[in-house]
PDB file of C-alpha atoms in Angstrom:
ATOM      1  CA  MET A1268      33.429  31.507 -29.583  1.00 51.00           C
ATOM      2  CA  ASP A1269      36.888  31.496 -27.928  1.00 56.00           C
ATOM      3  CA  ARG A1270      37.726  29.691 -24.702  1.00 56.00           C
ATOM      4  CA  GLU A1271      38.089  33.021 -22.922  1.00 63.00           C
ATOM      5  CA  ASP A1272      34.458  33.853 -23.699  1.00 62.00           C
ATOM      6  CA  LEU A1273      33.039  30.681 -22.049  1.00 64.00           C
ATOM      7  CA  PRO A1274      31.910  30.876 -18.401  1.00 65.00           C
ATOM      8  CA  PRO A1275      33.932  28.800 -15.888  1.00 66.00           C
ATOM      9  CA  PRO A1276      32.642  25.230 -15.351  1.00 66.00           C
ATOM     10  CA  THR A1277      30.183  24.725 -12.522  1.00 63.00           C
ATOM     11  CA  PRO A1278      31.646  22.699  -9.671  1.00 67.00           C
ATOM     12  CA  PRO A1279      29.829  19.425  -8.861  1.00 66.00           C
ATOM     13  CA  ARG A1280      27.165  19.571  -6.155  1.00 65.00           C
ATOM     14  CA  PRO A1281      27.782  17.720  -2.892  1.00 65.00           C
ATOM     15  CA  PRO A1282      25.491  14.727  -2.248  1.00 63.00           C
ATOM     16  CA  ARG A1283      22.134  15.593  -0.724  1.00 63.00           C
ATOM     17  CA  THR A1284      21.258  14.285   2.695  1.00 61.00           C
ATOM     18  CA  PRO A1285      17.700  12.938   3.078  1.00 60.00           C
ATOM     19  CA  ASP A1286      15.202  15.460   4.409  1.00 58.00           C
ATOM     20  CA  PRO A1287      13.887  14.012   7.717  1.00 55.00           C
ATOM     21  CA  ARG A1288      10.445  15.415   6.920  1.00 54.00           C
ATOM     22  CA  ARG A1289      10.273  13.131   3.871  1.00 54.00           C
ATOM     23  CA  ILE A1290      11.107   9.872   5.697  1.00 48.00           C
ATOM     24  CA  ARG A1291       8.011   8.093   6.960  1.00 50.00           C
ATOM     25  CA  ASP A1292       7.710   6.506  10.385  1.00 47.00           C
ATOM     26  CA  THR A1293       7.143   2.882   9.473  1.00 47.00           C
ATOM     27  CA  ALA A1294       7.051   1.640  13.061  1.00 47.00           C
ATOM     28  CA  SER A1295       3.796   3.466  13.818  1.00 45.00           C
ATOM     29  CA  SER A1296       2.373   2.402  10.424  1.00 45.00           C
ATOM     30  CA  ARG A1297       3.212  -1.213  11.114  1.00 46.00           C
ATOM     31  CA  SER A1298       1.557  -1.191  14.507  1.00 47.00           C
ATOM     32  CA  ARG A1299      -1.653   0.034  12.893  1.00 49.00           C
ATOM     33  CA  GLY A1300      -1.454  -2.640  10.162  1.00 49.00           C
ATOM     34  CA  LEU A1301      -0.890  -0.107   7.388  1.00 51.00           C
ATOM     35  CA  ASN A1302       1.093  -0.802   4.250  1.00 52.00           C
ATOM     36  CA  ALA A1303       3.569   2.024   3.791  1.00 50.00           C
ATOM     37  CA  PRO A1304       6.699   2.525   1.711  1.00 52.00           C
ATOM     38  CA  THR A1305       9.753   2.894   3.911  1.00 52.00           C
ATOM     39  CA  GLU A1306      11.358   6.022   2.465  1.00 55.00           C
ATOM     40  CA  THR A1307      10.912   8.692  -0.196  1.00 56.00           C
ATOM     41  CA  SER A1308      13.451  11.163  -1.531  1.00 60.00           C
ATOM     42  CA  GLN A1309      13.831  13.821  -4.211  1.00 64.00           C
ATOM     43  CA  PRO A1310      16.547  13.782  -6.900  1.00 63.00           C
ATOM     44  CA  ASN A1311      19.079  16.516  -7.252  1.00 68.00           C
ATOM     45  CA  PRO A1312      18.323  18.867 -10.172  1.00 70.00           C
ATOM     46  CA  GLY A1313      19.369  17.214 -13.418  1.00 69.00           C
ATOM     47  CA  GLN A1314      19.291  13.690 -11.938  1.00 71.00           C
ATOM     48  CA  SER A1315      16.728  11.021 -12.511  1.00 71.00           C
ATOM     49  CA  LEU A1316      15.320   9.062  -9.597  1.00 74.00           C
ATOM     50  CA  ALA A1317      14.967   5.317  -9.511  1.00 80.00           C
ATOM     51  CA  THR A1318      12.567   4.084  -6.874  1.00 84.00           C
ATOM     52  CA  HIS A1319      11.957   0.703  -5.310  1.00 86.00           C
ATOM     53  CA  THR A1320       8.903   0.303  -3.118  1.00 89.00           C
ATOM     54  CA  HIS A1321       8.642  -2.660  -0.811  1.00 87.00           C
ATOM     55  CA  VAL A1322       5.103  -3.280   0.508  1.00 88.00           C
ATOM     56  CA  LEU A1323       4.895  -5.350   3.634  1.00 90.00           C
ATOM     57  CA  THR A1324       1.392  -6.538   4.515  1.00 93.00           C
ATOM     58  CA  THR A1325       0.852  -6.970   8.261  1.00 94.00           C
ATOM     59  CA  ASP A1326      -1.900  -8.699  10.193  1.00 95.00           C
ATOM     60  CA  ASP A1327      -4.599  -6.216  11.189  1.00 95.00           C
ATOM     61  CA  LEU A1328      -5.105  -7.932  14.544  1.00 95.00           C
ATOM     62  CA  ASP A1329      -1.584  -8.297  15.883  1.00 94.00           C
ATOM     63  CA  GLY A1330       0.799  -6.650  13.385  1.00 93.00           C
ATOM     64  CA  THR A1331       2.675  -9.802  12.371  1.00 93.00           C
ATOM     65  CA  GLU A1332       4.257  -9.698   8.917  1.00 93.00           C
ATOM     66  CA  GLY A1333       3.411 -11.836   5.948  1.00 91.00           C
ATOM     67  CA  ALA A1334      -0.396 -11.487   6.031  1.00 95.00           C
ATOM     68  CA  ARG A1335      -2.782 -11.840   3.130  1.00 95.00           C
ATOM     69  CA  THR A1336      -5.806  -9.724   2.317  1.00 95.00           C
ATOM     70  CA  TYR A1337      -9.257 -11.323   2.573  1.00 95.00           C
ATOM     71  CA  ARG A1338     -12.588  -9.858   1.511  1.00 94.00           C
ATOM     72  CA  PHE A1339     -16.023 -10.671   2.823  1.00 90.00           C
ATOM     73  CA  ALA A1340     -19.449  -9.098   3.010  1.00 89.00           C
ATOM     74  CA  TRP A1341     -22.195  -8.832   5.604  1.00 89.00           C
ATOM     75  CA  GLY A1342     -25.493  -7.327   4.484  1.00 88.00           C
ATOM     76  CA  GLU A1343     -24.860  -4.491   2.071  1.00 89.00           C
ATOM     77  CA  THR A1344     -21.335  -3.785   3.341  1.00 93.00           C
ATOM     78  CA  GLY A1345     -18.119  -5.272   1.993  1.00 93.00           C
ATOM     79  CA  TYR A1346     -15.079  -5.671   4.203  1.00 95.00           C
ATOM     80  CA  GLU A1347     -11.362  -6.306   3.634  1.00 96.00           C
ATOM     81  CA  ILE A1348      -8.926  -7.483   6.292  1.00 95.00           C
ATOM     82  CA  ASP A1349      -5.251  -8.535   6.323  1.00 96.00           C
ATOM     83  CA  LEU A1350      -4.788 -11.774   8.260  1.00 96.00           C
ATOM     84  CA  SER A1351      -1.954 -14.208   8.983  1.00 95.00           C
ATOM     85  CA  ASP A1352      -2.622 -17.874   8.273  1.00 95.00           C
ATOM     86  CA  ALA A1353      -3.341 -18.495  11.987  1.00 96.00           C
ATOM     87  CA  HIS A1354      -5.916 -15.748  12.241  1.00 96.00           C
ATOM     88  CA  ARG A1355      -7.524 -16.760   8.907  1.00 96.00           C
ATOM     89  CA  ASP A1356      -7.972 -20.285  10.328  1.00 96.00           C
ATOM     90  CA  GLU A1357      -9.514 -18.857  13.546  1.00 96.00           C
ATOM     91  CA  LEU A1358     -11.976 -16.825  11.457  1.00 95.00           C
ATOM     92  CA  LEU A1359     -12.929 -19.846   9.345  1.00 95.00           C
ATOM     93  CA  ARG A1360     -13.382 -22.075  12.432  1.00 96.00           C
ATOM     94  CA  ALA A1361     -15.682 -19.429  13.941  1.00 96.00           C
ATOM     95  CA  LEU A1362     -17.739 -19.084  10.785  1.00 94.00           C
ATOM     96  CA  GLU A1363     -17.792 -22.804   9.846  1.00 95.00           C
ATOM     97  CA  PRO A1364     -21.141 -23.707  11.464  1.00 96.00           C
ATOM     98  CA  TYR A1365     -22.827 -20.699   9.778  1.00 94.00           C
ATOM     99  CA  ILE A1366     -21.209 -21.345   6.387  1.00 92.00           C
ATOM    100  CA  THR A1367     -22.234 -25.027   6.587  1.00 94.00           C
ATOM    101  CA  ALA A1368     -25.859 -24.130   7.373  1.00 96.00           C
ATOM    102  CA  ALA A1369     -26.072 -21.253   4.853  1.00 93.00           C
ATOM    103  CA  ARG A1370     -27.265 -21.341   1.214  1.00 93.00           C
ATOM    104  CA  LYS A1371     -24.854 -20.148  -1.491  1.00 89.00           C
ATOM    105  CA  THR A1372     -25.978 -17.254  -3.631  1.00 86.00           C
ATOM    106  CA  THR A1373     -24.499 -15.322  -6.467  1.00 80.00           C
ATOM    107  CA  ALA A1374     -23.101 -11.877  -5.818  1.00 67.00           C
ATOM    108  CA  PRO A1375     -25.482  -9.059  -6.832  1.00 64.00           C
ATOM    109  CA  ARG A1376     -24.446  -7.274 -10.012  1.00 65.00           C
ATOM    110  CA  ARG A1377     -23.707  -3.611  -9.817  1.00 65.00           C
ATOM    111  CA  ALA A1378     -25.860  -1.394 -11.978  1.00 62.00           C
ATOM    112  CA  ARG A1379     -24.062   0.198 -14.906  1.00 63.00           C
ATOM    113  CA  ARG A1380     -24.430   3.874 -15.566  1.00 64.00           C
ATOM    114  CA  ALA A1381     -26.119   4.618 -18.860  1.00 62.00           C
ATOM    115  CA  ALA A1382     -24.183   6.756 -21.279  1.00 61.00           C
ATOM    116  CA  THR A1383     -25.745  10.168 -21.781  1.00 60.00           C
ATOM    117  CA  THR A1384     -25.654  12.023 -25.062  1.00 62.00           C
ATOM    118  CA  ASP A1385     -26.593  15.680 -25.556  1.00 56.00           C
TER     119      ASP A1385
END
């Protein structure tokens, strides 16, 4: 094939601006104590996309950053809450007389589903 038979080269594409519909509102997520990535974007055709997700755990009571997730159960219901160290200490102080008076038990085992064969 000769050079004259080749199509002209395609000019490079201009950089894409982020689509505002794809950027998440992290301020409202933070106030509700949700863990949300800060931004998402799509690659240009022919490009690969490298992503970095930063998860920030916030206190479910007041929205402060740097909380940890704690699990507990009451009756048949399990709960999970994200608390700062100060709120964790408040919860433990409130429960201390009940924990001290309570008896320790083992967690109930979940029933396994039996494999079925036809």
